[in-house]
Coordinates of N, CA and C in Angstrom, one line a residue:
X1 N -28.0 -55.0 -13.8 CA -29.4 -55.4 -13.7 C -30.3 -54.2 -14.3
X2 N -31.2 -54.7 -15.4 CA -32.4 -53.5 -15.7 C -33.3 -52.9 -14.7
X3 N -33.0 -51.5 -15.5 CA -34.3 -50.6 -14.1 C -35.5 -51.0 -13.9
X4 N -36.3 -52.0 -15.0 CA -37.3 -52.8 -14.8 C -37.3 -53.8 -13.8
X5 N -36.6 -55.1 -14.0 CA -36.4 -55.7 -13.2 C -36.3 -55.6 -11.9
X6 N -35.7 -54.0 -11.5 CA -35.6 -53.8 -10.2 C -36.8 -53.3 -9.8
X7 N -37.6 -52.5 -10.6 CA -38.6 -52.0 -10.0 C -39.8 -53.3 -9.8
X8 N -39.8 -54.0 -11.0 CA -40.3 -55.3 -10.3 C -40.3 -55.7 -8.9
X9 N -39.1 -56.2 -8.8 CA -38.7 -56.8 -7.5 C -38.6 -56.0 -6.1
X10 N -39.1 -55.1 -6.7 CA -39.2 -53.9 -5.5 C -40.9 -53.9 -5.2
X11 N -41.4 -54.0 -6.5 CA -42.9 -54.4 -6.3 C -43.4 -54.9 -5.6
X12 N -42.6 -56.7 -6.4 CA -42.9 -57.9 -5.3 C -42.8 -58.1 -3.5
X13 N -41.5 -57.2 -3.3 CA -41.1 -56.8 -1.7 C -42.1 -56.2 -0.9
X14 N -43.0 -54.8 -1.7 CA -44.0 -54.3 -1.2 C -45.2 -55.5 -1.1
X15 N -45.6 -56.0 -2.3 CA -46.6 -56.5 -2.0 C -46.7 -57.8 -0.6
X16 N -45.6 -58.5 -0.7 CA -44.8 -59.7 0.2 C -45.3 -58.8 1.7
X17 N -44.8 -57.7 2.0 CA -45.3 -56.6 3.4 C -46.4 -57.0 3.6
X18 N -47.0 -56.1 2.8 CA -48.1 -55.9 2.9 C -49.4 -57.0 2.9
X19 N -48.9 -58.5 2.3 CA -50.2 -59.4 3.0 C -49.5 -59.9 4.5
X20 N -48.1 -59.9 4.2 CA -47.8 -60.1 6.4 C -48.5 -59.2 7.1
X21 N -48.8 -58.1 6.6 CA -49.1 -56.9 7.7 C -51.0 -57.0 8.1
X22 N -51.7 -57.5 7.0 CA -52.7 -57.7 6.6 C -53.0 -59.0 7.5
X23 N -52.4 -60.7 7.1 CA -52.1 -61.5 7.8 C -52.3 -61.1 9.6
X24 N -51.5 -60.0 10.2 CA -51.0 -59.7 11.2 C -52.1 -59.4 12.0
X25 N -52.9 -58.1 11.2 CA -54.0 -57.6 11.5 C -55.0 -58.5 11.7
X26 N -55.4 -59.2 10.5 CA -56.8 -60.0 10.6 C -56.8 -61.2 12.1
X27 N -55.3 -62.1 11.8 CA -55.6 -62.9 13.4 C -54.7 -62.4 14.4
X28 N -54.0 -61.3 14.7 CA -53.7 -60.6 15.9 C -52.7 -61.3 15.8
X29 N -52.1 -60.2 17.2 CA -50.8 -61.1 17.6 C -50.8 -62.7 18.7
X30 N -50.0 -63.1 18.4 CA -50.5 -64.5 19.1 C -49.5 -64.8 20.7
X31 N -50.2 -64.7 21.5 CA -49.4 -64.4 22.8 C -48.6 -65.5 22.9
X32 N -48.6 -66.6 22.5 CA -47.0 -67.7 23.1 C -46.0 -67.3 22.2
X33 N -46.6 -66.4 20.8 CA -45.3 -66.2 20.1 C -44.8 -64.8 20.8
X34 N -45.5 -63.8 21.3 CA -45.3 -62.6 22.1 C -44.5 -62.9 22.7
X35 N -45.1 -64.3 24.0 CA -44.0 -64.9 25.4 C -42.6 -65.1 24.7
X36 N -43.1 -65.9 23.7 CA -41.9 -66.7 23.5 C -40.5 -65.1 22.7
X37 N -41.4 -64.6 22.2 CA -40.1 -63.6 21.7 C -39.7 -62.5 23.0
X38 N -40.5 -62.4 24.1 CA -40.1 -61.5 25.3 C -39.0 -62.5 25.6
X39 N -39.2 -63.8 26.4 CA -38.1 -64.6 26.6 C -37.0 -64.8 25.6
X40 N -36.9 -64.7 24.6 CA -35.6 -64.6 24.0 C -34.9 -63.3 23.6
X41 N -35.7 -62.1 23.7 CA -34.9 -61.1 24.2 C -34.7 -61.0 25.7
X42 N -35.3 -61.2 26.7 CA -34.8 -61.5 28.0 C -33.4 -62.2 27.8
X43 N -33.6 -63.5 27.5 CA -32.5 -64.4 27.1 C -30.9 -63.5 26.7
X44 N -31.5 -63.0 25.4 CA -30.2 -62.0 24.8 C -29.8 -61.5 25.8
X45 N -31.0 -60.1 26.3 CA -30.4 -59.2 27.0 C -29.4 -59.7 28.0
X46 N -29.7 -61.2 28.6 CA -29.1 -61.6 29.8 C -27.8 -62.5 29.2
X47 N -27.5 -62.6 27.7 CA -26.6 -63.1 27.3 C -25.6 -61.9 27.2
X48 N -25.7 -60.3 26.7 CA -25.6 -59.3 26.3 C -24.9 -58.9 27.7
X49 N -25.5 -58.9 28.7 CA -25.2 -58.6 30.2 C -24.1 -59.2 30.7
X50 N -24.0 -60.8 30.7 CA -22.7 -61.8 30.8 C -21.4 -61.4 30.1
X51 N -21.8 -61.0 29.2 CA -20.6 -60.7 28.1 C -20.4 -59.4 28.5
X52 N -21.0 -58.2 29.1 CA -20.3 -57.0 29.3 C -20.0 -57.2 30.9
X53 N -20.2 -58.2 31.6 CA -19.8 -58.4 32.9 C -18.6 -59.1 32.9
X54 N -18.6 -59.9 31.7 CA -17.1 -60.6 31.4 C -15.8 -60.0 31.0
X55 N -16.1 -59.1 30.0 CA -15.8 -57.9 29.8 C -14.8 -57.1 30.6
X56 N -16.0 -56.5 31.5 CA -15.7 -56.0 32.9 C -14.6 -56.0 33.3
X57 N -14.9 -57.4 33.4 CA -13.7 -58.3 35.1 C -13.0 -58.5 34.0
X58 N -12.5 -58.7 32.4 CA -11.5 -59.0 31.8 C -10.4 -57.4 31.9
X59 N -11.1 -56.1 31.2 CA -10.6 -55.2 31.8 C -10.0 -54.8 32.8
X60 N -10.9 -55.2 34.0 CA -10.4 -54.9 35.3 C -9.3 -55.4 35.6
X61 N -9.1 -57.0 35.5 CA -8.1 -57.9 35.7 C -7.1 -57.2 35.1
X62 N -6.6 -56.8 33.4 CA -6.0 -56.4 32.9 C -5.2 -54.9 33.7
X63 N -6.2 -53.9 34.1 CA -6.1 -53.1 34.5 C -5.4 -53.6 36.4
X64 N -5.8 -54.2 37.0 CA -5.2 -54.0 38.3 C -3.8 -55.2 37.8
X65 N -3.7 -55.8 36.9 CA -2.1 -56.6 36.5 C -1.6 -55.2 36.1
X66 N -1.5 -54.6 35.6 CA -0.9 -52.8 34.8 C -0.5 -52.2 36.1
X67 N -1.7 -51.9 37.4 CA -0.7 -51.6 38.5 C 0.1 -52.0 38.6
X68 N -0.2 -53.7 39.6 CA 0.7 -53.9 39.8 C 2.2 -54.2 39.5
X69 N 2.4 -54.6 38.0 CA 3.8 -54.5 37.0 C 4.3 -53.1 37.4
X70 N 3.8 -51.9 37.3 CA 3.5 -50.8 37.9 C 4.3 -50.3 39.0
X71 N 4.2 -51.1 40.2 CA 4.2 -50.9 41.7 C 5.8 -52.0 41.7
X72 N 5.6 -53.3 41.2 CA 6.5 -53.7 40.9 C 7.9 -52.7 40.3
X73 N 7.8 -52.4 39.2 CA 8.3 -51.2 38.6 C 9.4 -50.7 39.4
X74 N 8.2 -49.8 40.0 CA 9.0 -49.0 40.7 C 9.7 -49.3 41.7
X75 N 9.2 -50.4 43.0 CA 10.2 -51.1 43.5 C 11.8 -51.3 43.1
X76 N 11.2 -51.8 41.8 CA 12.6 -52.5 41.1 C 13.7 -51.5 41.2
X77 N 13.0 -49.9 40.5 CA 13.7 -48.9 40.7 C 14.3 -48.5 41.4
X78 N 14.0 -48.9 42.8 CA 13.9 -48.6 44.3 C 15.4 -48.9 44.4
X79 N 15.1 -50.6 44.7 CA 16.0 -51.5 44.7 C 17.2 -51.0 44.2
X80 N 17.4 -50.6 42.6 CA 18.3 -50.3 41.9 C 18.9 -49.4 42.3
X81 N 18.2 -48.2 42.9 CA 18.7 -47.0 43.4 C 19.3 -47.3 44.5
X82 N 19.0 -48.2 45.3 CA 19.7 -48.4 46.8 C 21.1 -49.1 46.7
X83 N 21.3 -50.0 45.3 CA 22.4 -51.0 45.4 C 22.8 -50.2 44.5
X84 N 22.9 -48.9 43.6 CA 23.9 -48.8 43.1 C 24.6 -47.5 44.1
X85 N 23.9 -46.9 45.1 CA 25.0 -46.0 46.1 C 25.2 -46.5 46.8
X86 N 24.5 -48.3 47.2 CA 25.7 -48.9 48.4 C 26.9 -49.2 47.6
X87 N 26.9 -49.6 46.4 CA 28.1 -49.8 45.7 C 29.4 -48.5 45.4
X88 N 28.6 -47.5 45.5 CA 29.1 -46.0 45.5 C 30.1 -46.1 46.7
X89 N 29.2 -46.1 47.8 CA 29.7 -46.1 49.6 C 30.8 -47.0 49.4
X90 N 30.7 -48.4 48.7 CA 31.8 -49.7 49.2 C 32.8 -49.3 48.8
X91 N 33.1 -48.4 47.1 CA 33.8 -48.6 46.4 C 35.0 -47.1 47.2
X92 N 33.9 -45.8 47.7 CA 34.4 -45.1 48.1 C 35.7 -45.4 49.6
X93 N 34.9 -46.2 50.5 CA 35.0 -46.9 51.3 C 36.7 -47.8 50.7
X94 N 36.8 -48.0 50.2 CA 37.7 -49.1 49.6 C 38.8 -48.3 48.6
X95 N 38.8 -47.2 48.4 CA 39.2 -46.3 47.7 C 40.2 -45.5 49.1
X96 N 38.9 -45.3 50.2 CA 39.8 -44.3 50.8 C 40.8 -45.0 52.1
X97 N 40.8 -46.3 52.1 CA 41.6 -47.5 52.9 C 43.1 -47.8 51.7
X98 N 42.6 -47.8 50.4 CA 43.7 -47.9 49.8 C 44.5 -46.5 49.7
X99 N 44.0 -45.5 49.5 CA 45.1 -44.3 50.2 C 45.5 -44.3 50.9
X100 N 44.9 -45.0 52.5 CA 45.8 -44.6 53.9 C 46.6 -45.2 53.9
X101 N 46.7 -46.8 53.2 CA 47.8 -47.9 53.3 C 48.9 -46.9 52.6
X102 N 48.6 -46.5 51.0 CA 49.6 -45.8 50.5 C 50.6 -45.0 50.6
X103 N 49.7 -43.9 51.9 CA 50.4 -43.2 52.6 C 50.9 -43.9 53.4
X104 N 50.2 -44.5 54.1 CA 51.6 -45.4 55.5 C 52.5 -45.7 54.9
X105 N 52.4 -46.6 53.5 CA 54.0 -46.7 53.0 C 54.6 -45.8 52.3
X106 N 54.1 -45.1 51.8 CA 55.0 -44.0 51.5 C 56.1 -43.5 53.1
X107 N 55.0 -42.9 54.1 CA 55.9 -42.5 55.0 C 56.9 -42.8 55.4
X108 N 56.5 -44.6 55.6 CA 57.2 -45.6 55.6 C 58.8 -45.4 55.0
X109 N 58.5 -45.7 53.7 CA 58.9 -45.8 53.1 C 60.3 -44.5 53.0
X110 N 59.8 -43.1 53.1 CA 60.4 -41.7 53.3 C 61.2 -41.9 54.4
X111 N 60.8 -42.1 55.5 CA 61.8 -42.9 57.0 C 62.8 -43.6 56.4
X112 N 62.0 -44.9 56.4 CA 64.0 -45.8 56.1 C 65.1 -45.1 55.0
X113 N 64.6 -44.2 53.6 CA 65.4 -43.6 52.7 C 65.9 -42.4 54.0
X114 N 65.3 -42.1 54.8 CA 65.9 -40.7 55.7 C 67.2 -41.3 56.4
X115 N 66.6 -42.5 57.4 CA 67.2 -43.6 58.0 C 68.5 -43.7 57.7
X116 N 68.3 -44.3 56.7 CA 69.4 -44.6 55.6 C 70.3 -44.0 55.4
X117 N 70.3 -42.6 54.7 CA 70.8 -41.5 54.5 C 71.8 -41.4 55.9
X118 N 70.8 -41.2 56.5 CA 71.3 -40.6 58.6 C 72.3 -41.9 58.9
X119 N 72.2 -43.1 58.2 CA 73.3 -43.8 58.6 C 74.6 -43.9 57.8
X120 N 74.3 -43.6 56.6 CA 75.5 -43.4 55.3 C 76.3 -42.3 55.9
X121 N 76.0 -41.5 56.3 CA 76.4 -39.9 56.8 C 77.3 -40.4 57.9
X122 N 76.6 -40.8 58.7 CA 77.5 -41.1 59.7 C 78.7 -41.8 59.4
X123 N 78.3 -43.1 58.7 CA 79.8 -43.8 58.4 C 80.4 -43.4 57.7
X124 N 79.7 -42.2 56.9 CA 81.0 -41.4 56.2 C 81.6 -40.2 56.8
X125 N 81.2 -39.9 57.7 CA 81.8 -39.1 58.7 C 83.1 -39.7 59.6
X126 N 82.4 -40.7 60.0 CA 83.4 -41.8 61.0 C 84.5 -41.9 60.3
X127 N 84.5 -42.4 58.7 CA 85.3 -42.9 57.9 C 86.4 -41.8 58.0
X128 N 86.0 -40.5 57.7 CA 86.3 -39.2 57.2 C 86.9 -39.0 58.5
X129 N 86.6 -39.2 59.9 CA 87.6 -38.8 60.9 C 88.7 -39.4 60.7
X130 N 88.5 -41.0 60.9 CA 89.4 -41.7 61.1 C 90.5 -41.5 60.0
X131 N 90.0 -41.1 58.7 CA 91.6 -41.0 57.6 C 92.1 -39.3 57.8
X132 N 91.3 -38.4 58.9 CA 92.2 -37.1 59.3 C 92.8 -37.5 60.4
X133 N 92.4 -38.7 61.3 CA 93.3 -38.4 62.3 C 94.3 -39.3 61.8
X134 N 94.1 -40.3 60.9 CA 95.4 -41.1 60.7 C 96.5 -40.0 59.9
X135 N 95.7 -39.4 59.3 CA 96.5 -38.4 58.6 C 97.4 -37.2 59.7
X136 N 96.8 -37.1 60.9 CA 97.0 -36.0 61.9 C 98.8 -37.0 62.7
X137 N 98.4 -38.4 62.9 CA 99.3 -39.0 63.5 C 100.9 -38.8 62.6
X138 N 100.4 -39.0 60.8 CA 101.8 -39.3 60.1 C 102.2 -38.1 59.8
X139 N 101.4 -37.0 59.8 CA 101.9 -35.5 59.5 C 103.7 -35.1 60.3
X140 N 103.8 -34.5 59.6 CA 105.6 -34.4 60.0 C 105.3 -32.9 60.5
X141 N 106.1 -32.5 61.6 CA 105.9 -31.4 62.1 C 106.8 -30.5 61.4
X142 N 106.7 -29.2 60.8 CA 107.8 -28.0 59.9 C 109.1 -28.4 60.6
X143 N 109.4 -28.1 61.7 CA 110.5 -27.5 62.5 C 111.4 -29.1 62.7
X144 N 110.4 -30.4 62.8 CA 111.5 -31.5 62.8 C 112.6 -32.2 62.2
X145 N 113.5 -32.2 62.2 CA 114.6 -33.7 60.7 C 114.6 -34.6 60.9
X146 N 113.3 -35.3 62.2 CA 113.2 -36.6 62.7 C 113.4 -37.5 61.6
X147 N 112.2 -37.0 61.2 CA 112.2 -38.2 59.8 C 112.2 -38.2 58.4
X148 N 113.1 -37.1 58.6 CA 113.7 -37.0 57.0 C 115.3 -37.1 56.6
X149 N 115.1 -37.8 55.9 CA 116.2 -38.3 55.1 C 116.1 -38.3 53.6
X150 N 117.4 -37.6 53.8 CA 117.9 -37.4 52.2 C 116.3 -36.6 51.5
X151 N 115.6 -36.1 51.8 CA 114.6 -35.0 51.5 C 113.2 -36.2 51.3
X152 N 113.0 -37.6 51.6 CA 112.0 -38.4 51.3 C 111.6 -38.7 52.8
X153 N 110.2 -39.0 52.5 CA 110.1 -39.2 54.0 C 109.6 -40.6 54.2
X154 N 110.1 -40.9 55.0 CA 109.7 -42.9 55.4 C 108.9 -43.3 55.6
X155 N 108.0 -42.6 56.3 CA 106.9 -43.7 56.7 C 105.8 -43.7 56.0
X156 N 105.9 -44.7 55.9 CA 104.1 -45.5 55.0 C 102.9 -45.6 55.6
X157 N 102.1 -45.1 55.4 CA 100.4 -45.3 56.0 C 99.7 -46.4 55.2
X158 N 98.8 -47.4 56.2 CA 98.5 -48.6 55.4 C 96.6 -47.9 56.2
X159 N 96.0 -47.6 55.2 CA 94.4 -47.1 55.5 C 93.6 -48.1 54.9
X160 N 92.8 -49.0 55.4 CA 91.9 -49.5 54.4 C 91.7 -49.1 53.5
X161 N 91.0 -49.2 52.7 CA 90.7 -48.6 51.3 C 89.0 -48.8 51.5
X162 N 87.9 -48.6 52.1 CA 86.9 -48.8 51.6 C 86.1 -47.3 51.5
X163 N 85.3 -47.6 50.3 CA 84.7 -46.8 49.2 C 83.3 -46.6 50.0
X164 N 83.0 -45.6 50.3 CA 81.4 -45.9 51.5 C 80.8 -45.5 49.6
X165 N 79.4 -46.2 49.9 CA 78.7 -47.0 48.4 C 76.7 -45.9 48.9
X166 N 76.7 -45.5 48.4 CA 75.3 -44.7 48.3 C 74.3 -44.9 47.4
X167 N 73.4 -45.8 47.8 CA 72.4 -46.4 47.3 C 70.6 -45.8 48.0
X168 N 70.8 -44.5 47.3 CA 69.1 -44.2 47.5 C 67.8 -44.2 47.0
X169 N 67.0 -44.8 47.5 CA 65.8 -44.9 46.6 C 64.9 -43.8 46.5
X170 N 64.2 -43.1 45.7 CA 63.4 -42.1 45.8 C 62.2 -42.6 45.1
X171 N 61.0 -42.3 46.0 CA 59.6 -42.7 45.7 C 59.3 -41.3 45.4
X172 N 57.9 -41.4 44.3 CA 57.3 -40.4 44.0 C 55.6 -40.7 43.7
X173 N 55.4 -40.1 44.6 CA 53.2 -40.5 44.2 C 52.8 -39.4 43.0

C-alpha cells in the first residue's frame, strides 16, 4: 500500500472522530442510551461473574475429586500393606508347621531305623548263640576215643542255614 494512501485514510479516520465527538457535544449524551449501556455492562458484569463462579465450583469440584482419589490412594496402599504381611504371617505360619511334621517324621523315622537295627542285632545274636551252642554240644572232648574212628569223626550237625538279611534305610535332611 502507498504512503499516500495511508496517510489519506488516516485522514479520513481523524476527520470520521472528530464530527462523532462534535455530534456528541452539540446534543449531549442521551440518558436511555446512558441506561441502556449501564444495564448491559451490569448485564456483562453479571455474565462475567456466573462464569467465574462456574469456574469456581468447576475447579473446586476438580480439586476436592484429586483429594479424594488421593485419600482413596492411600487407603488402597493401606490395604496392600496389610494383605501382603498377612500373607507374610500365613506363609510363615505354614512354613513353620511343615518343619514340625518333618521333624516328627524324621524322628520317626530315625526310631524304627534304630528299632530295626535293635531287632536285627538281636536275631543275630540269638542266631549266633544258638550255632555256638550247637557247636558246644558236637565238640569232641581232647582226652575222649568215643567218637573216633579210624581218625574221622561221625557225627553230622544239621543247622538251618538261614542268612540274617540287613536292610537299612538312612534319611538325610
Amino acid at each position: 500500500m502507498p504512503h499516500a494512501l495511508r496517510f489519506t485514510s488516516y485522514r479520513i479516520q481523524l476527520w470520521i472522530l472528530l464530527v462523532l465527538c462534535f455530534i456528541w457535544l452539540k446534543f449531549g449524551p442521551d440518558e436511555d442510551a446512558l441506561e441502556r449501556e449501564r444495564q448491559r455492562k451490569l448485564l456483562l458484569a453479571q455474565l462475567c461473574h456466573k462464569k467465574r463462579v462456574k469456574a469456581a465450583g468447576q475447579i473446586q469440584a476438580w480439586w476436592r475429586g484429586v483429594l479424594v482419589r488421593r485419600t482413596l490412594l492411600v487407603a488402597a496402599l493401606r490395604a496392600w500393606m496389610i494383605q501382603c504381611w498377612w500373607r507374610t504371617l500365613v506363609q510363615r505360619r505354614i512354613r513353620q508347621r511343615q518343619q514340625a511334621l518333618l521333624r516328627t517324621y524324621v524322628i520317626q523315622e530315625q526310631a524304627a531305623v534304630k528299632l530295626q537295627a535293635c531287632i536285627r542285632m538281636w536275631q543275630c545274636r540269638q542266631r549266633y548263640c544258638q550255632m555256638c551252642n550247637a557247636l558246644c554240644l558236637f565238640q569232641v572232648p581232647e582226652g575222649s576215643l568215643a567218637f573216633q574212628t579210624d581218625g574221622f569223626l561221625q557225627v553230622q550237625c544239621a543247622i538251618p542255614s538261614k542268612h540274617p538279611e540287613f536292610h537299612i534305610e538312612i534319611l538325610s535332611i
